PDB file of C-alpha atoms in Angstrom:
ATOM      1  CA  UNK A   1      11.551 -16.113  30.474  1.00 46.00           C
ATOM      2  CA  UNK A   2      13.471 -13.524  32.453  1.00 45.00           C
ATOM      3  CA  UNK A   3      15.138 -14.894  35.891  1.00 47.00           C
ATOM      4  CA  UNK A   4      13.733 -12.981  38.838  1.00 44.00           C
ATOM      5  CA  UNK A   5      17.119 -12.157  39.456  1.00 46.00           C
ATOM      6  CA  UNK A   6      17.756  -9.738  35.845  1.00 47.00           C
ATOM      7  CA  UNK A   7      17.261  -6.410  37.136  1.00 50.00           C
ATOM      8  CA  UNK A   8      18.153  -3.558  34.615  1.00 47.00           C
ATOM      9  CA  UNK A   9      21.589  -2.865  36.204  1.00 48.00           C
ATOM     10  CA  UNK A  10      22.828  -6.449  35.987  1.00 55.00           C
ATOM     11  CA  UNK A  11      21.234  -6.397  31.969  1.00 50.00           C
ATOM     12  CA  UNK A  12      23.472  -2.988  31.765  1.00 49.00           C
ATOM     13  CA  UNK A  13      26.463  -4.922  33.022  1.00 54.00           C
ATOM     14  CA  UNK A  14      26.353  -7.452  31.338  1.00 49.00           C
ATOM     15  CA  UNK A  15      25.753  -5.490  28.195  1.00 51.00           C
ATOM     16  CA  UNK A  16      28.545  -3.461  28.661  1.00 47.00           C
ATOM     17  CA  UNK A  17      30.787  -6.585  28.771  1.00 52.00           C
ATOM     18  CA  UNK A  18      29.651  -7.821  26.072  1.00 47.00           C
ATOM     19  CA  UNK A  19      29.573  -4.997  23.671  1.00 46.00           C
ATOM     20  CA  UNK A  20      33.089  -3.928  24.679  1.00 41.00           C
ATOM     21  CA  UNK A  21      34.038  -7.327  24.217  1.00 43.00           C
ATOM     22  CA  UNK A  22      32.832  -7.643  21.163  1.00 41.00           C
ATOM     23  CA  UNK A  23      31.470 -10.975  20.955  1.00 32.00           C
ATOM     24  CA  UNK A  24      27.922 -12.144  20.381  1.00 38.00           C
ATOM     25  CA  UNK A  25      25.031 -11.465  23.001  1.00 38.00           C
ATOM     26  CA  UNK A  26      25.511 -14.708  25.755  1.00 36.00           C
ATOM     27  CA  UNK A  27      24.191 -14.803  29.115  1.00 36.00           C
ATOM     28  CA  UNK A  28      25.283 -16.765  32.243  1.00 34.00           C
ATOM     29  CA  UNK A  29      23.239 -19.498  32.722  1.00 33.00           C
ATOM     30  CA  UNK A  30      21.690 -18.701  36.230  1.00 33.00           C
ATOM     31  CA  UNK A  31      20.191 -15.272  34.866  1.00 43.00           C
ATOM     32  CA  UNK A  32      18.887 -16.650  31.752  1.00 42.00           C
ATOM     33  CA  UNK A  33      19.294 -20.128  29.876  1.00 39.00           C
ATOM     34  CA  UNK A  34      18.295 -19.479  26.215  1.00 41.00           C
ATOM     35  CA  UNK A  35      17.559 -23.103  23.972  1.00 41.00           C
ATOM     36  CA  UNK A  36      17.812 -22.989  19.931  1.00 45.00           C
ATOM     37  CA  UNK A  37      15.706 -21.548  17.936  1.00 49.00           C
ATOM     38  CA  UNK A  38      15.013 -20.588  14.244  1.00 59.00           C
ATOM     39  CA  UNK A  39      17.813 -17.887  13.439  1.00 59.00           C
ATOM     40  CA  UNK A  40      16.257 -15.096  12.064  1.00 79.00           C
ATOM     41  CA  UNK A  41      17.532 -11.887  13.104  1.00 92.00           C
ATOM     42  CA  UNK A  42      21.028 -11.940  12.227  1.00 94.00           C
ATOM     43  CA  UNK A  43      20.261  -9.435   9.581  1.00 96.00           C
ATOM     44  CA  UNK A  44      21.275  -5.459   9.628  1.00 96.00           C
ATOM     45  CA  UNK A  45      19.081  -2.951  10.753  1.00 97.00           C
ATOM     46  CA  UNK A  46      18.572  -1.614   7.438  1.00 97.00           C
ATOM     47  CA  UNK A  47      17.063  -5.256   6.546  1.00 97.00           C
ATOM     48  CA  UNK A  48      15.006  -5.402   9.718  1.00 97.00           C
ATOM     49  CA  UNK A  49      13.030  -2.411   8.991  1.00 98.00           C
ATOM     50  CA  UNK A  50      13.297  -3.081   5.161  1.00 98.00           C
ATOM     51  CA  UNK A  51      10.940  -6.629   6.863  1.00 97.00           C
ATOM     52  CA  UNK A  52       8.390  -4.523   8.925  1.00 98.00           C
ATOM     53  CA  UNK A  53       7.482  -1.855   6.049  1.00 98.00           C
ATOM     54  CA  UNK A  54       7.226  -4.286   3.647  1.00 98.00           C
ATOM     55  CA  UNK A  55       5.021  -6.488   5.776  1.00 98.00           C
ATOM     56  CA  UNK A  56       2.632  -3.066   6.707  1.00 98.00           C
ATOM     57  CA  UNK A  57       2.780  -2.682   2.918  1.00 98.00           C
ATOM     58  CA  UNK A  58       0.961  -5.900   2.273  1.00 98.00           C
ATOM     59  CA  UNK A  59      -1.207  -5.444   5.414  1.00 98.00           C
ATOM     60  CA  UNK A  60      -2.519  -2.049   3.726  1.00 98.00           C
ATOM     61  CA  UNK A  61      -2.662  -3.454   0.220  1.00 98.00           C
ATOM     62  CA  UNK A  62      -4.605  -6.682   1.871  1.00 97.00           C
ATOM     63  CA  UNK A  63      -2.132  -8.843   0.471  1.00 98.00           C
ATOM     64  CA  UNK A  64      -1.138 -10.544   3.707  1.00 97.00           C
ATOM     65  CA  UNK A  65       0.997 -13.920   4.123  1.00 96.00           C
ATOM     66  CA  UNK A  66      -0.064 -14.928   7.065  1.00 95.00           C
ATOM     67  CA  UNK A  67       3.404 -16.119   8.029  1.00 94.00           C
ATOM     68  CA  UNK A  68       4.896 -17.741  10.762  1.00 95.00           C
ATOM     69  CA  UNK A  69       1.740 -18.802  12.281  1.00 95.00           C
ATOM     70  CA  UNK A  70       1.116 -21.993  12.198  1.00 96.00           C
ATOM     71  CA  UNK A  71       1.966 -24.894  14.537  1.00 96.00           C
ATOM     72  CA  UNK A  72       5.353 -25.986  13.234  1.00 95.00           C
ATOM     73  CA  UNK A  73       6.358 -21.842  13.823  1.00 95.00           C
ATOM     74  CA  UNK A  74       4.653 -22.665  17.129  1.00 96.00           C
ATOM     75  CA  UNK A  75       6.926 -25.560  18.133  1.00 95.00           C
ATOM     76  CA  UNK A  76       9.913 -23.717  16.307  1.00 94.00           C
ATOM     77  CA  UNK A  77       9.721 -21.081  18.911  1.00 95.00           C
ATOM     78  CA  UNK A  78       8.775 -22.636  21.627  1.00 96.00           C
ATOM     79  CA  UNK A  79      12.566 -23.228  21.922  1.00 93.00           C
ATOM     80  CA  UNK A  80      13.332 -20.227  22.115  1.00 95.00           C
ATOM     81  CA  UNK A  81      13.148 -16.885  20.431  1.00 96.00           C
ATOM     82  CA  UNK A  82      15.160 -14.299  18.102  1.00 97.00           C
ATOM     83  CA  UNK A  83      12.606 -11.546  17.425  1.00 98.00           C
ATOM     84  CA  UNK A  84      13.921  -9.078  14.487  1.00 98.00           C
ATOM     85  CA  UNK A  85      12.454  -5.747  15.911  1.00 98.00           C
ATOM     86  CA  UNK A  86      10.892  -4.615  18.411  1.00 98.00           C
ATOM     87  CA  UNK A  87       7.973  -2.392  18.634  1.00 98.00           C
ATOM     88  CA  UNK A  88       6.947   0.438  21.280  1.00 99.00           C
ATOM     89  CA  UNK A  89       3.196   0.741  20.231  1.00 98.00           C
ATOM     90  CA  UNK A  90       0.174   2.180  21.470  1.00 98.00           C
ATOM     91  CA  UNK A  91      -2.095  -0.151  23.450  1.00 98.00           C
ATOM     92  CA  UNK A  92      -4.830   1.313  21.180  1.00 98.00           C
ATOM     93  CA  UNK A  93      -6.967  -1.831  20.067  1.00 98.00           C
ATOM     94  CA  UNK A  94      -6.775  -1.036  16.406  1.00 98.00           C
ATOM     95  CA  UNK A  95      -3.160  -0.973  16.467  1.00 98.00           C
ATOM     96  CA  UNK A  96      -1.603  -4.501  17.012  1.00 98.00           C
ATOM     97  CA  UNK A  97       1.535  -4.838  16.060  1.00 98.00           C
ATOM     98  CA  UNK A  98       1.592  -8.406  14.407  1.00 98.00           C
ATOM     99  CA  UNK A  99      -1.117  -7.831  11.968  1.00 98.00           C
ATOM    100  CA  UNK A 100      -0.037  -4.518  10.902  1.00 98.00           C
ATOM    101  CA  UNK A 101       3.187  -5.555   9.437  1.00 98.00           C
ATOM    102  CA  UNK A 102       1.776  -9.043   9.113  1.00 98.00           C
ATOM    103  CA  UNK A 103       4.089 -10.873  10.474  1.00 98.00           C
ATOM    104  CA  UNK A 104       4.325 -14.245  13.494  1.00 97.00           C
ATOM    105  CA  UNK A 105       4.764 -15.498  16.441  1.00 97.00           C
ATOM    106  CA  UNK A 106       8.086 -14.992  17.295  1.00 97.00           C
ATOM    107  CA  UNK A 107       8.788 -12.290  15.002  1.00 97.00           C
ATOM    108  CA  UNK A 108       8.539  -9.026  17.093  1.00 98.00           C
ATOM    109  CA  UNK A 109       9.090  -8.112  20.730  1.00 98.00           C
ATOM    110  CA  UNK A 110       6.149  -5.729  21.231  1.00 98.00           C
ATOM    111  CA  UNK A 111       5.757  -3.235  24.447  1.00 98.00           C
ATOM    112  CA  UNK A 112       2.415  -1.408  24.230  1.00 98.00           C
ATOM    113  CA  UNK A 113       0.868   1.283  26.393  1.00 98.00           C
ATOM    114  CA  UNK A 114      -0.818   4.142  26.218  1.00 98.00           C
ATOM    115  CA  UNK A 115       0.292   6.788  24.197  1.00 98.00           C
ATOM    116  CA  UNK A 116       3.422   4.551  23.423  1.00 98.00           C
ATOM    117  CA  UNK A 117       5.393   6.442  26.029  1.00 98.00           C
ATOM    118  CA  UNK A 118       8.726   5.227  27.244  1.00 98.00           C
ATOM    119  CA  UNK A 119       8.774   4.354  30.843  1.00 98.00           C
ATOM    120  CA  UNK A 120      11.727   2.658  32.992  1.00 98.00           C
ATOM    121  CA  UNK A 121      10.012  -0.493  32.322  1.00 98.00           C
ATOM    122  CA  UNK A 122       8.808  -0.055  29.129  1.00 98.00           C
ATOM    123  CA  UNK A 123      13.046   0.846  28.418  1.00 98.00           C
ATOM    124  CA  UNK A 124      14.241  -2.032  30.175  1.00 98.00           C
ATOM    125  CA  UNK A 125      11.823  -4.450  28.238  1.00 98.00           C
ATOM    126  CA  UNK A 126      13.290  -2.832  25.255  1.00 98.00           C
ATOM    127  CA  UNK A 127      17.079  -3.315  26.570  1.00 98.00           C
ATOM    128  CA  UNK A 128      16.550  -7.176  26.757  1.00 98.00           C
ATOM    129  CA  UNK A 129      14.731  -7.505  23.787  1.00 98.00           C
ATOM    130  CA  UNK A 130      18.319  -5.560  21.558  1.00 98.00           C
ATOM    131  CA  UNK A 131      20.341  -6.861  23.679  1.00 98.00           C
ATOM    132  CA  UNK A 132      19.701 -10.214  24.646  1.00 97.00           C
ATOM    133  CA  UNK A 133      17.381 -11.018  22.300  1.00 98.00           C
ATOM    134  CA  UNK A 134      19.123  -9.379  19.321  1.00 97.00           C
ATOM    135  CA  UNK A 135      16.303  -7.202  17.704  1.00 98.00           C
ATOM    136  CA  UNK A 136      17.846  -4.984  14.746  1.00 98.00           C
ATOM    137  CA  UNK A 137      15.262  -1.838  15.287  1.00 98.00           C
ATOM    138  CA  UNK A 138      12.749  -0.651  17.668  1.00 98.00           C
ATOM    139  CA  UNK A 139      10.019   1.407  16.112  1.00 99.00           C
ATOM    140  CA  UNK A 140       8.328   3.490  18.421  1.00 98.00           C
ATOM    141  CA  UNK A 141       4.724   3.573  16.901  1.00 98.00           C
ATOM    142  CA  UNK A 142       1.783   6.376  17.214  1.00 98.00           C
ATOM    143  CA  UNK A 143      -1.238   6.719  15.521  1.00 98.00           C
ATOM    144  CA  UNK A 144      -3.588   9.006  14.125  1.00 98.00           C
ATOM    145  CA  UNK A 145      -6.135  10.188  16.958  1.00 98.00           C
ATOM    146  CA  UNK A 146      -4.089   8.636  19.328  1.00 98.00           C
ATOM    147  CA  UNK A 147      -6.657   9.338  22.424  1.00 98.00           C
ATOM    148  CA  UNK A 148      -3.953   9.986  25.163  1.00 98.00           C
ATOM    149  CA  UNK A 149      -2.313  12.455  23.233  1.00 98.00           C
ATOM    150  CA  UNK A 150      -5.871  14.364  22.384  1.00 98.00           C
ATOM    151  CA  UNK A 151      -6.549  14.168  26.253  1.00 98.00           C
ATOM    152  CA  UNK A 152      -3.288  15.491  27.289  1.00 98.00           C
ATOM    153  CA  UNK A 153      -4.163  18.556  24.587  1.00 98.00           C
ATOM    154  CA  UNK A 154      -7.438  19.129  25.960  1.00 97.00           C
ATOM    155  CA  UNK A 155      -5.730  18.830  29.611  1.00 97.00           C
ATOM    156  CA  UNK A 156      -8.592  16.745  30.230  1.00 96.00           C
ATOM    157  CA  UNK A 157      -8.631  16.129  34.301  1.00 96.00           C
ATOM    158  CA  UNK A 158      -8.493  12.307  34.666  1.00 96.00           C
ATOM    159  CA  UNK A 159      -8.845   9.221  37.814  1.00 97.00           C
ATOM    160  CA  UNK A 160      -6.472   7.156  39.218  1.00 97.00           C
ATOM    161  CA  UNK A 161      -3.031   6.314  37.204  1.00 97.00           C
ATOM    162  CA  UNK A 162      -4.268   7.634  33.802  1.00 97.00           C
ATOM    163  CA  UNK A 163      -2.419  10.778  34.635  1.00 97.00           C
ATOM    164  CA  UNK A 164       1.156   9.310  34.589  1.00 97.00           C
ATOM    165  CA  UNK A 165       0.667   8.531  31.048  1.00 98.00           C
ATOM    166  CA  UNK A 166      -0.577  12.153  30.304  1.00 98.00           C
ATOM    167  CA  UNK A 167       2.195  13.873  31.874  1.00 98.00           C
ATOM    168  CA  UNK A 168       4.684  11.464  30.170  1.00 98.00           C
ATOM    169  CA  UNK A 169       2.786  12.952  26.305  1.00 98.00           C
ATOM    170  CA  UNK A 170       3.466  16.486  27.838  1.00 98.00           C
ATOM    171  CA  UNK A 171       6.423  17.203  26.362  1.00 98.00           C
ATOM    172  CA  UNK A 172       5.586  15.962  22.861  1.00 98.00           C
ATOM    173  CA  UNK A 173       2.448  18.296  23.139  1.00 98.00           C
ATOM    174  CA  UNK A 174       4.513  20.960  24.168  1.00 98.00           C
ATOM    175  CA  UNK A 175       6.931  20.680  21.248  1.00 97.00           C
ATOM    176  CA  UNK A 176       4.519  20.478  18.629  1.00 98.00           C
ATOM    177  CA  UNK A 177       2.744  24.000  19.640  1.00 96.00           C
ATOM    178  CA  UNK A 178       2.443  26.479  17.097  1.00 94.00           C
ATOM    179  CA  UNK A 179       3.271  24.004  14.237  1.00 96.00           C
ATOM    180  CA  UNK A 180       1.009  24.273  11.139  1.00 96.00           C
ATOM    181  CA  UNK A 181      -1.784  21.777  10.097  1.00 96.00           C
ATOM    182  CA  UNK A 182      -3.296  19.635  12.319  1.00 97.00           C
ATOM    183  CA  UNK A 183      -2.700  19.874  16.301  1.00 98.00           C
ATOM    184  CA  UNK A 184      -3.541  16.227  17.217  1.00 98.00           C
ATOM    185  CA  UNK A 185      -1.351  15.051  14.645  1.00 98.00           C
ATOM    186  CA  UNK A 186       1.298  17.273  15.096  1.00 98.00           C
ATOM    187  CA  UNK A 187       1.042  16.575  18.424  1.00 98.00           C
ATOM    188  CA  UNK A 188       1.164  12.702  18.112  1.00 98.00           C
ATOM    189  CA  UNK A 189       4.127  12.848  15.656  1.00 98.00           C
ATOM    190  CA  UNK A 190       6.164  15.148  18.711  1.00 98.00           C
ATOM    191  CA  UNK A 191       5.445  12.621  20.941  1.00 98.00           C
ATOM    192  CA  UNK A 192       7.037  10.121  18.800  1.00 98.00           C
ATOM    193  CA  UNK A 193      10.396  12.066  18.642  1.00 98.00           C
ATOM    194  CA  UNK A 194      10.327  12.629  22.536  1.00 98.00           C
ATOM    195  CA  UNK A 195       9.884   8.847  22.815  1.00 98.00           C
ATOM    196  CA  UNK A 196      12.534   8.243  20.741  1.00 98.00           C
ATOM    197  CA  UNK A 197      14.761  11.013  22.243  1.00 98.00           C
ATOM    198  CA  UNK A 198      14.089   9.065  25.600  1.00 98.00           C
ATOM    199  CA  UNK A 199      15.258   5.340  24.170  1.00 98.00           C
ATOM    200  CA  UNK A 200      18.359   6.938  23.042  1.00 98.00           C
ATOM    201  CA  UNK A 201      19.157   8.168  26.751  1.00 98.00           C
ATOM    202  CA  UNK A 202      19.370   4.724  27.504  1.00 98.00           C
ATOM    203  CA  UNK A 203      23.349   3.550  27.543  1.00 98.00           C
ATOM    204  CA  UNK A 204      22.527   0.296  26.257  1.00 98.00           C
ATOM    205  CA  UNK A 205      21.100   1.100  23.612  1.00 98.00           C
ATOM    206  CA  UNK A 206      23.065   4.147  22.747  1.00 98.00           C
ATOM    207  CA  UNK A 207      26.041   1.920  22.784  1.00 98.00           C
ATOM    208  CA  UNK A 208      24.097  -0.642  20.284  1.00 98.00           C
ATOM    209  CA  UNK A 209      23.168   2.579  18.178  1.00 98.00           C
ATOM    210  CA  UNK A 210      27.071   3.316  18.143  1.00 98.00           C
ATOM    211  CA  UNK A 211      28.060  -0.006  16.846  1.00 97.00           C
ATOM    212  CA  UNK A 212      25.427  -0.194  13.895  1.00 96.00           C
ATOM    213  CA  UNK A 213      24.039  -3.016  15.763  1.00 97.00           C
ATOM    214  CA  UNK A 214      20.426  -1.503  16.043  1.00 98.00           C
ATOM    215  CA  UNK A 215      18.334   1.182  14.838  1.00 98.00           C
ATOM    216  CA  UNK A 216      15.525   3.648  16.352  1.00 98.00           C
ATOM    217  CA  UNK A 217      12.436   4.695  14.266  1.00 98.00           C
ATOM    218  CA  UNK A 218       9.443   6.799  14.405  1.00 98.00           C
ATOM    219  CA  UNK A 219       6.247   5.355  12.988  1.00 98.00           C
ATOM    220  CA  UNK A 220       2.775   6.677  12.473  1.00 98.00           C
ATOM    221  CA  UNK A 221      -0.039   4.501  11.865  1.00 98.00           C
ATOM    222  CA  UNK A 222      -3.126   5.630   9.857  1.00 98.00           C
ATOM    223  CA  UNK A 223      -5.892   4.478  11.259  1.00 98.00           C
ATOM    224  CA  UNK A 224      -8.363   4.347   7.706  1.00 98.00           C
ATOM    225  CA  UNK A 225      -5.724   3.210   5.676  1.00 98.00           C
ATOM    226  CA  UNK A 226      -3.522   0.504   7.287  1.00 98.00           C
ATOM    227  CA  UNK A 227      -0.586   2.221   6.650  1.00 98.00           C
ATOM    228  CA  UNK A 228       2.531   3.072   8.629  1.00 98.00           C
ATOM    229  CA  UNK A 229       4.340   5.921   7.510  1.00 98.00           C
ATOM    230  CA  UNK A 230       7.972   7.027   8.997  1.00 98.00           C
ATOM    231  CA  UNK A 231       8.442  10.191  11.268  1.00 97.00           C
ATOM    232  CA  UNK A 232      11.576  12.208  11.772  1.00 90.00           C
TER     233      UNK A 232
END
């Protein structure tokens, strides 16, 4: 768990140090106080997303392992944790992340909300999960008829806080005007890119980015088939 004292700007600090230093990702024990776990991210980035498209392949070719799920993984991680990657998803309920790239409990660090937009929070979750945590990649993942993005299309006039998450899809919808083929898709494939665009403004991860320590992806779900398909 994160210490109520971890803001962002003490995470960026201490990032800083320890990138510049060098050394592996370690934390002062009054902000956070880590105990062993399973090792399994210290593997490239290249390997880390190698792991999550060959896990959505078997989730789309229902050939699924079903790993890391049981109670020893349960106890294993109960320790502690060392996700691989990290996923920016949709909070669509026909888009968890586990199942679609079938993997376990302590496998993935998963932020999902609407229109898998990248907030200040949503960002900072993401920081600690690279740089504390040690995830390899962070996919930012759409889907087909994604229904924020189709609302923020249709301009669609909507209560309370739903509107924040409409205005942050703007600019993807923007982008993606005048493209050919489909507008929704077009549309939800932009927003991926301005997503990603937005994680790369952040310094920590930039600096991660710079050091081959970590990787940023587009991903686009198909909702009939199960499959996840990169964007760029």
């Amino acid at each position: 768990m994160i210490n109520k004292q971890l803001s962002r700007r003490n995470l960026l600090q201490i990032g800083t140090g320890i990138i510049s230093a060098g050394v592996a990702v370690a934390v002062s024990s009054h902000l956070i106080t880590p105990e062993p776990a399973v090792a399994q991210n210290n593997i490239s980035a290249d390997e880390a997303l190698q792991l999550l498209m060959d896990g959505n392949d078997r989730f789309a070719n229902r050939k699924r392992r079903y790993g890391n799920q049981g109670s020893t993984r349960l106890r294993e991680v109960a320790k502690g944790q060392k996700p691989f990657a990290s996923i920016l998803g949709c909070a669509d309920s026909r888009v968890p992340a586990e199942i679609v790239f079938d993997q376990g409990l302590g496998d993935l660090f998963v932020c999902r909300v609407a229109g898998n937009i990248a907030t200040p929070e949503e960002i900072g979750s993401l920081e600690f999960g690279s740089l504390v945590l040690g995830a390899k990649v962070i996919m930012v993942l759409g889907h087909e008829r994604c229904g924020a993005v189709d609302a923020t299309i249709k301009g669609a006039q909507v209560p309370g806080q739903i509107g924040s998450l409409l205005e942050a899809i703007k600019p993807g919808v923007e982008k993606s005007q005048g493209q050919p083929g489909d507008r929704l898709e077009n549309a939800c494939k932009a927003n991926i890119l301005v997503q990603i665009d937005n994680l790369k403004a952040s310094p920590v991860l930039l600096e991660l980015i710079k050091l081959n320590k970590l990787q940023i992806v587009g991903g686009y779900y198909d909702l009939d088939t199960g499959k996840v398909s990169l964007v760029s």
